[in-house]
Coordinates of C-alpha atoms in Angstrom, one line a residue:
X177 CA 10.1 -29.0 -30.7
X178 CA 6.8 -29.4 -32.0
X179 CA 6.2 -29.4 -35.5
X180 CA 3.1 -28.3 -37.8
X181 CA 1.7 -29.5 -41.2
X182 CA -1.5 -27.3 -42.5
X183 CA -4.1 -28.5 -44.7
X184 CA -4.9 -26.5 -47.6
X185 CA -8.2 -25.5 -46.6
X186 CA -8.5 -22.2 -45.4
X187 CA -10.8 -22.9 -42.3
X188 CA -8.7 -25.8 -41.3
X189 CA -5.4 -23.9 -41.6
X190 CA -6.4 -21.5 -39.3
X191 CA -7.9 -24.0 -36.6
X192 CA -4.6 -25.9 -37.5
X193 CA -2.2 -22.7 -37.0
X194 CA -4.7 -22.5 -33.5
X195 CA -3.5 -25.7 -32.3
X196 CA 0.2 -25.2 -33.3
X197 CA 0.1 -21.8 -31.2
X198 CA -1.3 -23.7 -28.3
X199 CA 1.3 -26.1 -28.6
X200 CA 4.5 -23.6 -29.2
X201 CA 3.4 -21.8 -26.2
X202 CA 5.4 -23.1 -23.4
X203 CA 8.3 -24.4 -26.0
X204 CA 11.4 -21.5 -27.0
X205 CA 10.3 -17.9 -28.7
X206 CA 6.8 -16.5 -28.6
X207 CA 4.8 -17.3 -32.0
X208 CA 3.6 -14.8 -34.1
X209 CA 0.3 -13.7 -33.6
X210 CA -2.7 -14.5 -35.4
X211 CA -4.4 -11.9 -37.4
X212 CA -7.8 -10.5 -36.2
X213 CA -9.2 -11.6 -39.7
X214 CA -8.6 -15.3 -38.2
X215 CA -11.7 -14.2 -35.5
X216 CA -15.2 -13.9 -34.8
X217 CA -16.2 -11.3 -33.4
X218 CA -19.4 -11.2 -31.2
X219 CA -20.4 -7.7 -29.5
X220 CA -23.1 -7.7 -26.1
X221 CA -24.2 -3.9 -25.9
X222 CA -26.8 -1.8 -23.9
X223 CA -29.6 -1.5 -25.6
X224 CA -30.1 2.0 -24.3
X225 CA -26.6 3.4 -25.2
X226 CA -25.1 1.1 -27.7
X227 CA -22.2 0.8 -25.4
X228 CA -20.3 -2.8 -25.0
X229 CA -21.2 -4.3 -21.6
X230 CA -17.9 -6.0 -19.8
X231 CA -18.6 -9.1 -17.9
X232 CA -21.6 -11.1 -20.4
X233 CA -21.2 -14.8 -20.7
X234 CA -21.4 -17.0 -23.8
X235 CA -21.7 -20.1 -23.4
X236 CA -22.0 -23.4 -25.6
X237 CA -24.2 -26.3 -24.8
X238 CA -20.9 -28.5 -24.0
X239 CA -20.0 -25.9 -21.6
X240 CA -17.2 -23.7 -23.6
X241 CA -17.8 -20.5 -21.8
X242 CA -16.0 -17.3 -23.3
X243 CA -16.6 -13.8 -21.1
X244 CA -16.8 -10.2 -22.7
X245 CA -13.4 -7.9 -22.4
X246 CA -14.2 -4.4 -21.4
X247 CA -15.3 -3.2 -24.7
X248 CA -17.5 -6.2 -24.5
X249 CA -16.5 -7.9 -27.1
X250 CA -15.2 -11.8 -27.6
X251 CA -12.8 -13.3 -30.2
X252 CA -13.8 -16.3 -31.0
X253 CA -11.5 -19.0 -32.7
X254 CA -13.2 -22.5 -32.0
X255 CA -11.8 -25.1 -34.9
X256 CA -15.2 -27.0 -34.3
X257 CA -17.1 -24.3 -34.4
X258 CA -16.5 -22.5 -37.5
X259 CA -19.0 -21.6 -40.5
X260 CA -21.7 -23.4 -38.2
X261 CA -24.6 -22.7 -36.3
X262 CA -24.1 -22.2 -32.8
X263 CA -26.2 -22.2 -29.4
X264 CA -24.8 -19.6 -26.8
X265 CA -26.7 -19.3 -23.3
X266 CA -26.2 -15.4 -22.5
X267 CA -26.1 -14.0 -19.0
X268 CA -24.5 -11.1 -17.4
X269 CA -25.3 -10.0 -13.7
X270 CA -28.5 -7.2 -14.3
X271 CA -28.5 -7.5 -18.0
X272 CA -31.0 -9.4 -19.9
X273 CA -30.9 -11.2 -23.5
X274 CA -33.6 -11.7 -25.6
X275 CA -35.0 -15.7 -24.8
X276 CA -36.2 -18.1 -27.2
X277 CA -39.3 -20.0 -27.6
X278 CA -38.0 -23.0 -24.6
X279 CA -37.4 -19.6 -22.5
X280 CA -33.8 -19.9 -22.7
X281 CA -31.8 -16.4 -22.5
X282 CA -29.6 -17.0 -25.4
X283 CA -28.3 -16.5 -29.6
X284 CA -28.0 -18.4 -32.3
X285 CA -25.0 -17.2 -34.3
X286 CA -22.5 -18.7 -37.3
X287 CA -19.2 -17.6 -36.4
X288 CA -16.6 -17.2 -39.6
X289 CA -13.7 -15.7 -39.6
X290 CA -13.6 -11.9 -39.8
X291 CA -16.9 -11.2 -39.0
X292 CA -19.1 -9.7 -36.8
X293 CA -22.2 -9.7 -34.5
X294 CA -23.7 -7.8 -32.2
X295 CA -26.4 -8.6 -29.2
X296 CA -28.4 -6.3 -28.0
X297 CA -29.1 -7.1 -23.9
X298 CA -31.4 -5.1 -21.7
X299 CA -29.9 -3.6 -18.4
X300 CA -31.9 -4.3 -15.8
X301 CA -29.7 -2.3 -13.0
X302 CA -30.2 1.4 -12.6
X303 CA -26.5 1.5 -12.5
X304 CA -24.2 1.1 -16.0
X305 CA -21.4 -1.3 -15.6
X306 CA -18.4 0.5 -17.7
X307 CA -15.3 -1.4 -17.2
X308 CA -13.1 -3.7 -15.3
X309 CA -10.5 -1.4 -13.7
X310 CA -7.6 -3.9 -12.8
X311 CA -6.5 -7.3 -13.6
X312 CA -4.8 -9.0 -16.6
X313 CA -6.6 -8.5 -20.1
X314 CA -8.5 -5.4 -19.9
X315 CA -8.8 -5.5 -23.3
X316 CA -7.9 -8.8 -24.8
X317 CA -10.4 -9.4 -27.1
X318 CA -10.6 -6.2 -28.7
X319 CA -6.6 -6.7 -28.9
X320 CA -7.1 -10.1 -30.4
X321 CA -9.3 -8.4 -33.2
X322 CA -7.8 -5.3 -33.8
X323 CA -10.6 -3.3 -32.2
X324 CA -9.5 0.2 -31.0
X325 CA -8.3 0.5 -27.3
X326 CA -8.1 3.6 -25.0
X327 CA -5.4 2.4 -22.4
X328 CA -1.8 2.5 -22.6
X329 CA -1.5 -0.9 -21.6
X330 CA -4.7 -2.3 -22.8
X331 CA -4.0 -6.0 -21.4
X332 CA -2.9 -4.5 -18.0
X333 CA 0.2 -3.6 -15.9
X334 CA 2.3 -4.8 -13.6
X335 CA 2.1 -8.5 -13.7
X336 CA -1.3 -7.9 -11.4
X337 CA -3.7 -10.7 -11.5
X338 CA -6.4 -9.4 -8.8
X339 CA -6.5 -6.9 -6.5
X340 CA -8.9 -6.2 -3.6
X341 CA -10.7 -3.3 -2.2
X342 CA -10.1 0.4 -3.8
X343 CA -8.7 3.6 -2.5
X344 CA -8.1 6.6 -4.1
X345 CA -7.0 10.2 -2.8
X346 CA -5.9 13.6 -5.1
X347 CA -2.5 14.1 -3.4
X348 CA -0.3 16.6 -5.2
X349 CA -2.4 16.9 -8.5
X350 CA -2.6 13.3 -9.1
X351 CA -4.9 10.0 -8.2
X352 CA -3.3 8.0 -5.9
X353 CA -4.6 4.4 -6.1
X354 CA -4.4 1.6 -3.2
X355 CA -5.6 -1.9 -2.6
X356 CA -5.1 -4.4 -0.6
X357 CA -3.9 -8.2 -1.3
X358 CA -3.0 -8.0 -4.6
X359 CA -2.2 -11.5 -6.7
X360 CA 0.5 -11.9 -9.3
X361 CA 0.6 -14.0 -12.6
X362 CA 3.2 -15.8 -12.0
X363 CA 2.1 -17.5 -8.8
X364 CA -0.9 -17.7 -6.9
X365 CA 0.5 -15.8 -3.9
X366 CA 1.5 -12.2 -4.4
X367 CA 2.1 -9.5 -2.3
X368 CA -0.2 -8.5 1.1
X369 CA 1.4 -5.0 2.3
X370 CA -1.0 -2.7 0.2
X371 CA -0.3 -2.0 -3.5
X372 CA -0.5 1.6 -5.4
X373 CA -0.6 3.4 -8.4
X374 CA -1.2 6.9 -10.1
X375 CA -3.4 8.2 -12.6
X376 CA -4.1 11.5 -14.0
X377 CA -7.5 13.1 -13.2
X378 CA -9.8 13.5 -15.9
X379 CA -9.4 16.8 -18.1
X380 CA -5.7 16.8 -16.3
X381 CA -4.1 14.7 -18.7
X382 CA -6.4 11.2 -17.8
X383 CA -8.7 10.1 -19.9
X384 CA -12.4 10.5 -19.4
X385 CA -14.0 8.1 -16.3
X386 CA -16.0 6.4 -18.8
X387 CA -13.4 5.1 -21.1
X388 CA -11.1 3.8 -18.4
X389 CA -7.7 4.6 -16.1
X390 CA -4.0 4.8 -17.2
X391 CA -2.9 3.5 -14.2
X392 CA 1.0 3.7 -13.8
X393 CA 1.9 1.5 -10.6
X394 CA 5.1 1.7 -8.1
X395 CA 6.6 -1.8 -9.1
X396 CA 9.6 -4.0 -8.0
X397 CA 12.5 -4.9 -9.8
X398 CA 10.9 -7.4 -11.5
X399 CA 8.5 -5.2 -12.6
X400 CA 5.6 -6.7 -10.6
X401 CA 3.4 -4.3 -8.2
X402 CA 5.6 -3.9 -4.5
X403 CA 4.4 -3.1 -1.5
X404 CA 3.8 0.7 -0.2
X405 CA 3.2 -0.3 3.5
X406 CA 5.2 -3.2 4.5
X407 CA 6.6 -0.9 7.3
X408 CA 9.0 -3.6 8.9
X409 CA 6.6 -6.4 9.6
X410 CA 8.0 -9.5 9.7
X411 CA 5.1 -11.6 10.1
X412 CA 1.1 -11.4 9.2
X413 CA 0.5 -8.4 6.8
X414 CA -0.7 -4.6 6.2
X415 CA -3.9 -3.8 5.2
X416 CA -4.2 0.3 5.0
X417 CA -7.4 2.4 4.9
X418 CA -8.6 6.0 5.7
X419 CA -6.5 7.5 3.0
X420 CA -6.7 11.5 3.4
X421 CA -4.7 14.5 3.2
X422 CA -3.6 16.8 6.0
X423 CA -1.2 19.6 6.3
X424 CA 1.1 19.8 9.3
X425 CA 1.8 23.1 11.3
X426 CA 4.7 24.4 8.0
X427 CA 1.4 23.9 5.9
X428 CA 2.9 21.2 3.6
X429 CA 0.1 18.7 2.1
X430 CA 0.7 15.3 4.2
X431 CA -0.6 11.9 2.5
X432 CA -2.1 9.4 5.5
X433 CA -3.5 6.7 6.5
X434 CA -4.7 4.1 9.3
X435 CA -3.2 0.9 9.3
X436 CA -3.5 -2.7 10.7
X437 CA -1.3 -5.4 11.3
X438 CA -3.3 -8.5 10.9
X439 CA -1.9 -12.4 11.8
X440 CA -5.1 -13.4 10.2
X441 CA -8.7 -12.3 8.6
X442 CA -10.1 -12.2 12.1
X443 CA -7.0 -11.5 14.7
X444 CA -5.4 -7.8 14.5
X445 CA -1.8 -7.6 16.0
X446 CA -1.5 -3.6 15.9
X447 CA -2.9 -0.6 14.3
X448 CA -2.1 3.3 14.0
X449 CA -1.4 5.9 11.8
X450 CA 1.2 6.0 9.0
X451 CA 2.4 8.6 6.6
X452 CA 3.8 9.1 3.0
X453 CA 7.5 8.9 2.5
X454 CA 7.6 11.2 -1.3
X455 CA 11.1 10.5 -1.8
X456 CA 10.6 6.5 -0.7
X457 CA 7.6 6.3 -2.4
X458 CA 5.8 4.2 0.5
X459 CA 4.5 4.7 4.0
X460 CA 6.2 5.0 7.6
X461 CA 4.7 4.5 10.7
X462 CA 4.0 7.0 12.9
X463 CA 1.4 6.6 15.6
X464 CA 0.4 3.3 17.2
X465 CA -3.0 3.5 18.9
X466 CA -4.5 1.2 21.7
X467 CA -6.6 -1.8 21.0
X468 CA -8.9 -1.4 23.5
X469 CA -10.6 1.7 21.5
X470 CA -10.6 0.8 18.0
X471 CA -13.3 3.2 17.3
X472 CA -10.5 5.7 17.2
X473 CA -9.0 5.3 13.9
X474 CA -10.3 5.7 10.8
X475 CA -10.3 2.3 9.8
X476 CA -12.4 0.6 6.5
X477 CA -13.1 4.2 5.6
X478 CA -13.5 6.8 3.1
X479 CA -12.9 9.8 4.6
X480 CA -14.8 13.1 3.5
X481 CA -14.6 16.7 4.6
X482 CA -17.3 18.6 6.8
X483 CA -17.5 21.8 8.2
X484 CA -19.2 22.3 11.8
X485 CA -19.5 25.6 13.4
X486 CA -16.2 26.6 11.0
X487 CA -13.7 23.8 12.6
X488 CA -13.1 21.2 9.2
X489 CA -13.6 17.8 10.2
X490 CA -12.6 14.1 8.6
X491 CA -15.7 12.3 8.8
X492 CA -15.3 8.6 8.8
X493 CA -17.3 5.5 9.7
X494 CA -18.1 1.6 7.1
X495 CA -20.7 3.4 5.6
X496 CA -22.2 6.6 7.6
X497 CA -20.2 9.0 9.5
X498 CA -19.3 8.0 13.0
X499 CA -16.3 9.4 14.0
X500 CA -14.5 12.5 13.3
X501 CA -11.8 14.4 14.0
X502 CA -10.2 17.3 13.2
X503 CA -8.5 17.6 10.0
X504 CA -5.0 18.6 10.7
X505 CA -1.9 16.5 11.3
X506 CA -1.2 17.1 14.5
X507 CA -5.1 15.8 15.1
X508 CA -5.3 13.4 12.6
X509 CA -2.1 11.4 14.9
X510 CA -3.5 11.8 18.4
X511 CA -6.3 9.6 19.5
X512 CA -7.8 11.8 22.0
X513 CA -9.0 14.5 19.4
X514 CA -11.3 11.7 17.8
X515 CA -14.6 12.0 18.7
X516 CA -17.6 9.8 18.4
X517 CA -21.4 10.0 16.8
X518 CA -23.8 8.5 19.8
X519 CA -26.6 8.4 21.1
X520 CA -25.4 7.1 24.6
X521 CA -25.1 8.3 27.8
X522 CA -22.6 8.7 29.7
X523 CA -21.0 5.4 30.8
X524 CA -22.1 3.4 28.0
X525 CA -20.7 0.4 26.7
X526 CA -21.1 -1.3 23.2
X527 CA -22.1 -4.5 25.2
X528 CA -24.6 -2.4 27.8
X529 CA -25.9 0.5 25.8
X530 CA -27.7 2.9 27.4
X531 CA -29.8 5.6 24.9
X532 CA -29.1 9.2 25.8
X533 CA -33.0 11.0 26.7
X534 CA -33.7 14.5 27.6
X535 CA -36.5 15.4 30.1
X536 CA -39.0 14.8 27.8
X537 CA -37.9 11.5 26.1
X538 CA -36.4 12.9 23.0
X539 CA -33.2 11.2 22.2
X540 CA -30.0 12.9 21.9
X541 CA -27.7 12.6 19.2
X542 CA -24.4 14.2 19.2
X543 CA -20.3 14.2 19.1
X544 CA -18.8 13.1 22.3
X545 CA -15.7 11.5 23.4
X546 CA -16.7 9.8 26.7
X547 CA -18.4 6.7 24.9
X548 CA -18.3 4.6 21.8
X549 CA -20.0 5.5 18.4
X550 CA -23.4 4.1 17.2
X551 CA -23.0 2.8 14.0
X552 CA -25.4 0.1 12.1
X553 CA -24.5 -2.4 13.9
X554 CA -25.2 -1.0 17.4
X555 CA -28.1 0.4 16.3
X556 CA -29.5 -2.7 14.9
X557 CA -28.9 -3.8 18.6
X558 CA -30.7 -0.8 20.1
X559 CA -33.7 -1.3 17.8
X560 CA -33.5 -5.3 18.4
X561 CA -34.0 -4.4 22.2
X562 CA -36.7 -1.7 21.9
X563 CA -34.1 1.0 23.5
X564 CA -35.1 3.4 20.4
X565 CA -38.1 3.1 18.1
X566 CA -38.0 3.4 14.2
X567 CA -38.0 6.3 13.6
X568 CA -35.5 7.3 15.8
X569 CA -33.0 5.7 13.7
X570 CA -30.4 7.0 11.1
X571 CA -28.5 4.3 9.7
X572 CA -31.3 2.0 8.6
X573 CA -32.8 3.1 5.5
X574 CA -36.1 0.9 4.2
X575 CA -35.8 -0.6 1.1
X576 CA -38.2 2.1 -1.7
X577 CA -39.7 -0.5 -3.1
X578 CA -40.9 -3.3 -0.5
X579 CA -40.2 -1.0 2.4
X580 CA -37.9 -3.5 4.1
X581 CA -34.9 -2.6 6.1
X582 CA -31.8 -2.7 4.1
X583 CA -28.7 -3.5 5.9
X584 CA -25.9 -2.1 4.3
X585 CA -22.4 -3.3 5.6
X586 CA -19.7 -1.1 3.4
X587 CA -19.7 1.6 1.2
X588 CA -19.0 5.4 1.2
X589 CA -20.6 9.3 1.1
X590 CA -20.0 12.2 -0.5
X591 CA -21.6 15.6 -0.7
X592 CA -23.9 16.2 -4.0
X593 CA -23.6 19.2 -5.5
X594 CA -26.3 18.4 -8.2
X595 CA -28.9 16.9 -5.4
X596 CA -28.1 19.5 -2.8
X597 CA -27.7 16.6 -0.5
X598 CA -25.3 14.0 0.9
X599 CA -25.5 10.6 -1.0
X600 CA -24.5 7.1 0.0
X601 CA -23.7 4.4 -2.1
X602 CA -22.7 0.8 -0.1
X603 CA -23.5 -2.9 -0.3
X604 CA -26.4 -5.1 1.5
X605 CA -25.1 -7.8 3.9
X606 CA -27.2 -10.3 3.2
X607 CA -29.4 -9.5 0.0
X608 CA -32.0 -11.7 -2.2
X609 CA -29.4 -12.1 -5.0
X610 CA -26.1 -12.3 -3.5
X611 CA -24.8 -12.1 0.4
X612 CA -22.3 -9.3 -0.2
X613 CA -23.6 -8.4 -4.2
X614 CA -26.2 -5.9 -4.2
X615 CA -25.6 -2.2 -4.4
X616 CA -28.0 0.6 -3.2
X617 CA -28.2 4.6 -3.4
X618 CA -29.6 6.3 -0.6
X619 CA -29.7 10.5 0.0
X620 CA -30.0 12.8 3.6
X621 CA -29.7 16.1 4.4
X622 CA -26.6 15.9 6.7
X623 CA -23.5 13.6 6.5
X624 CA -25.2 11.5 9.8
X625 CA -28.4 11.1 8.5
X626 CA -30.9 10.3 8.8
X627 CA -31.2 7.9 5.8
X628 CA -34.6 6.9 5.1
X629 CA -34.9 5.6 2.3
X630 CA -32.7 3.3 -0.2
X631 CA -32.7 2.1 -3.9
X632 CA -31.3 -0.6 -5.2
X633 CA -28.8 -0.1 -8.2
X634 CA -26.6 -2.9 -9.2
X635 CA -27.7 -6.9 -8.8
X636 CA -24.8 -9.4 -8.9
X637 CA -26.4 -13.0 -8.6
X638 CA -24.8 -15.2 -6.7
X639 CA -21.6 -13.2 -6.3
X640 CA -19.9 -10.9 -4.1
X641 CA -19.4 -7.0 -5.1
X642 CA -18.1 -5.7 -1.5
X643 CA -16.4 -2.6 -0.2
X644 CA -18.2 -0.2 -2.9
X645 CA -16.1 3.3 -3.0
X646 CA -17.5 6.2 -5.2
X647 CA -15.1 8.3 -6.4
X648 CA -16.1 12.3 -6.5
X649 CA -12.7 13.2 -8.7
X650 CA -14.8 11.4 -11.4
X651 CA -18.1 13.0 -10.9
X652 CA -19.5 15.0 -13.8
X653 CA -22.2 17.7 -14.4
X654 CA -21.4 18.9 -10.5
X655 CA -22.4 15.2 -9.3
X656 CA -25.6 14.5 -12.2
X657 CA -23.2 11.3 -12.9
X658 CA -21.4 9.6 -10.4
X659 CA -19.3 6.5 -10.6
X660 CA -17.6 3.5 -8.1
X661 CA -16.6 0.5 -8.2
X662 CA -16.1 -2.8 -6.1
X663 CA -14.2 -5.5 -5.5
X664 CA -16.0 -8.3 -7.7
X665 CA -15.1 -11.9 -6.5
X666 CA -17.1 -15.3 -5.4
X667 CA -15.3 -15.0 -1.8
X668 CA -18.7 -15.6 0.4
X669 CA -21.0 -15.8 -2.4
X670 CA -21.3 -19.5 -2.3
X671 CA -21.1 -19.8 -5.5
X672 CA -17.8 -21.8 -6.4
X673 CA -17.5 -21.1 -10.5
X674 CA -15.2 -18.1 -10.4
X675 CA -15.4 -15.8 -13.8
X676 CA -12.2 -16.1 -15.6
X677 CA -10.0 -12.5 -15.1
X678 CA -12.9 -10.8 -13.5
X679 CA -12.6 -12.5 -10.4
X680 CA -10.8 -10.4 -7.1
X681 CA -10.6 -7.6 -9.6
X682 CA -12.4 -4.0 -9.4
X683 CA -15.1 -2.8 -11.8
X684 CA -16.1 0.5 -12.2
X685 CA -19.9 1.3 -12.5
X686 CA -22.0 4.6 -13.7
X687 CA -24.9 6.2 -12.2
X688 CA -26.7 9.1 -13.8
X689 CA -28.5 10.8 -10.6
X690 CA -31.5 11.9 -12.6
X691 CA -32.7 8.7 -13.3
X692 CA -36.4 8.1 -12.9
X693 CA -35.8 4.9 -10.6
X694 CA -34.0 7.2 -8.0
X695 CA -36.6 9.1 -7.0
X696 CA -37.8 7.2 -4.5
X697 CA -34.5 7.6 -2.7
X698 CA -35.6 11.0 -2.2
X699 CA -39.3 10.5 -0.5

């Protein structure tokens, strides 16, 4: 057992007792923590709210790198460090720091114990970044220094080290939370059969969206998040999507979803429909659907609600709207009710499209169920080909501000009470910053389009921020401020420096609708 003699001198004790600690860690009883007046504490806030920014890096000349909590703070306890002058490069993805006179974004600061200090950064995305909403140490900084902390667990829950891609649905007066591979603590592989949790709306008994999520997960007997879809698989693993609510003929509120049975990232062994078990607590199969037609399922979706000519619809598509079906259960399970958005005539195939023209030329869009949906993809193909012209297109909006095209790859849409209008908000495959990291806001008069125009909102350089999901249970003001978050990771980034705890974790963004840089989206 490892033994520890301190100096007298008060700075050296405590980088002294630091060392110990380090040392005891993996030998017998936890030790005793240290008391917050052992750290430094050093604040990054928006300079237009005050607010502490999650996610900014400090960062030493030798490399030391310490990253902000969600309150944005960092404890800092460096025994060489201490009652000195010290260099920290600052960067955080669309914030800017102040830079010196060699142009280097950074702060000069002399950490001692039981201070302060605060630095003031410039947010260069339209969009607020609030908080990281999963993970392990939420809130470990503010812990370590005895800052105030909103959650019930503040350093997380669950054993839940990462987590990828968010769902959520109200389902009997309550959030229900899903994502998909979900790592553990203890070892680097976790659990791959879709993981879930509750929360309490806002004004329900949940706190407010902008000061974070109680999230109360369905965990295992060793108390680590379990699986809610493993549905007898022996082999590959679940990844669930299209999250909705139906009611069956009795008129009892039914909890869904599409699933897929994948052996790998690419191959898909199975898919269908599965349902909510309440007294289980996970979901059964109970619909498989054919392979050959996988536009019939509501798959990498967030579903929303539309009414045409008084039938409700499920609308679904990666981004835009291109299939629907009716939303009931006994619709919602059979493949045949689903119907597609096109603009393809009749005997069509994705691989030899053929547009849909009246007498005169004009191209008809509409629902059918006799040939596959047109959805960015296809229509990049159609426009690639000259088989429709520009401005004949819905699901290409041009960028506000350089008037490019913006090719969005995932994201979701709701209906805006405040604008009066539908409103996307989805990722860029292939942007200037990052291949999977920028975010953009776009606006249309129906749930298909057309989408003209696009804004870009959130920047993440050199990393990923994919599968964007805004979630309307959070909206305030009747939709003035909006908020959704992403999965945050260097997967396909090409950038190889992971950020300690953020990484394969969701964070949770803010967008205030009225903001002057939005207009354009509205041209």
């Amino acid at each position: 057992m490892y033994r520890c003699s301190l100096p007298r001198s008060r700075s050296l004790r405590i980088a002294a007792l630091t060392a110990c600690l380090a040392l005891t860690a993996f030998d017998g009883p936890a030790s005793p923590e240290l008391p917050a007046q052992a750290f430094f504490g050093i604040r990054a806030v928006d300079d237009r709210t005050g607010r502490g920014i999650p996610l900014v890096e400090f960062e030493t000349v030798h490399r030391v790198r310490f990253v902000t909590d969600n309150a944005g703070w960092v404890a800092f306890l460096e025994p060489g460090l201490m009652n000195r002058p010290v260099f920290f490069h600052v960067r955080s993805h669309g914030y800017d720091a102040p830079k010196d006179g060699f142009g280097y974004a950074s702060v000069v600061l002399t950490p001692r114990p039981g201070e302060r200090a605060e630095v003031r950064m410039r947010r260069v995305n339209v969009a607020e970044r609030l908080y990281r909403v999963t993970g392990e140490g939420l809130f470990r900084d503010s812990v370590l220094l005895g800052e105030p902390t909103p959650l019930r667990e503040p350093l997380g829950t669950a054993q839940v080290a990462g987590q990828d891609s968010a769902f959520s649905v109200l389902y009997r007066g309550r959030i229900h939370w899903f994502w998909g591979d979900t790592t553990r603590v203890r070892h680097p592989l976790g659990q791959f059969w879709m993981a879930g949790a509750v929360s309490d709306p806002p004004g329900q008994g949940g706190l407010a969206p902008d000061v974070g999520v109680d999230l109360h997960y369905f965990v295992n007997a060793e108390g680590f998040s379990r699986p809610m879809a493993r549905m007898g698989v022996d082999r590959g693993l679940i990844w669930a999507d299209g999250f909705t609510t139906v009611r069956d003929a009795s008129g009892r509120e039914r909890l869904v979803c599409h699933y897929a049975h994948m052996e790998s990232l690419e191959k898909i062994l199975g898919h269908g429909i599965a349902v909510y078990d309440d007294a289980r607590e996970t979901f059964e199969r109970i619909a498989e659907f054919d392979l050959r037609e996988l536009w019939r399922w509501p798959a990498q979706a967030h579903p929303v609600r539309h009414t045409d000519e008084g039938v409700e619809y499920l609308l679904f598509g990666e981004v835009f709207p291109t299939s629907r079906v009716p939303a009931t259960w006994e619709a919602f399970i059979d493949p045949d009710q689903y119907q597609a958005w096109t603009c393809l005539a009749s005997g069509s195939t994705r691989e030899d499209p053929v547009p849909d023209r009246d007498a005169s030329g004009t191209l008809r869009w509409g629902w059918r169920r006799d040939v596959p949906p047109v959805d960015i993809g296809l229509e990049a193909t159609l426009l690639a080909r000259g088989l429709i012209r520009r401005n004949e297109a819905r699901y290409h909006p041009r960028d506000a501000a350089s008037d490019r095209t913006v090719t969005l790859h995932r994201g979701s849409i709701h209906w805006n009470p405040h604008r009066s209008r539908w409103v996307a908000i989805a990722v860029e495959i292939g942007g200037t910053t990052s291949h999977l990291g920028e975010v953009w806001y776009a606006e249309a008069p129906a749930p298909t389009g057309p989408w003209r125009k696009a804004v870009r909102i959130v920047t993440h350089n050199r990393y990923s921020f994919y599968n964007p999901v805004h979630h309307p249970a959070f909206d305030e003001q009747e939709g003035r401020r909006v908020y959704f978050e992403g999965t945050y990771v260097n997967t396909f980034s090409g950038n190889p420096d992971a950020t300690p705890r953020y990484d394969y974790n969701q964070v949770l963004y803010r967008l205030d609708l009225d903001d002057p840089a939005l207009v354009a989206a509205r041209e």
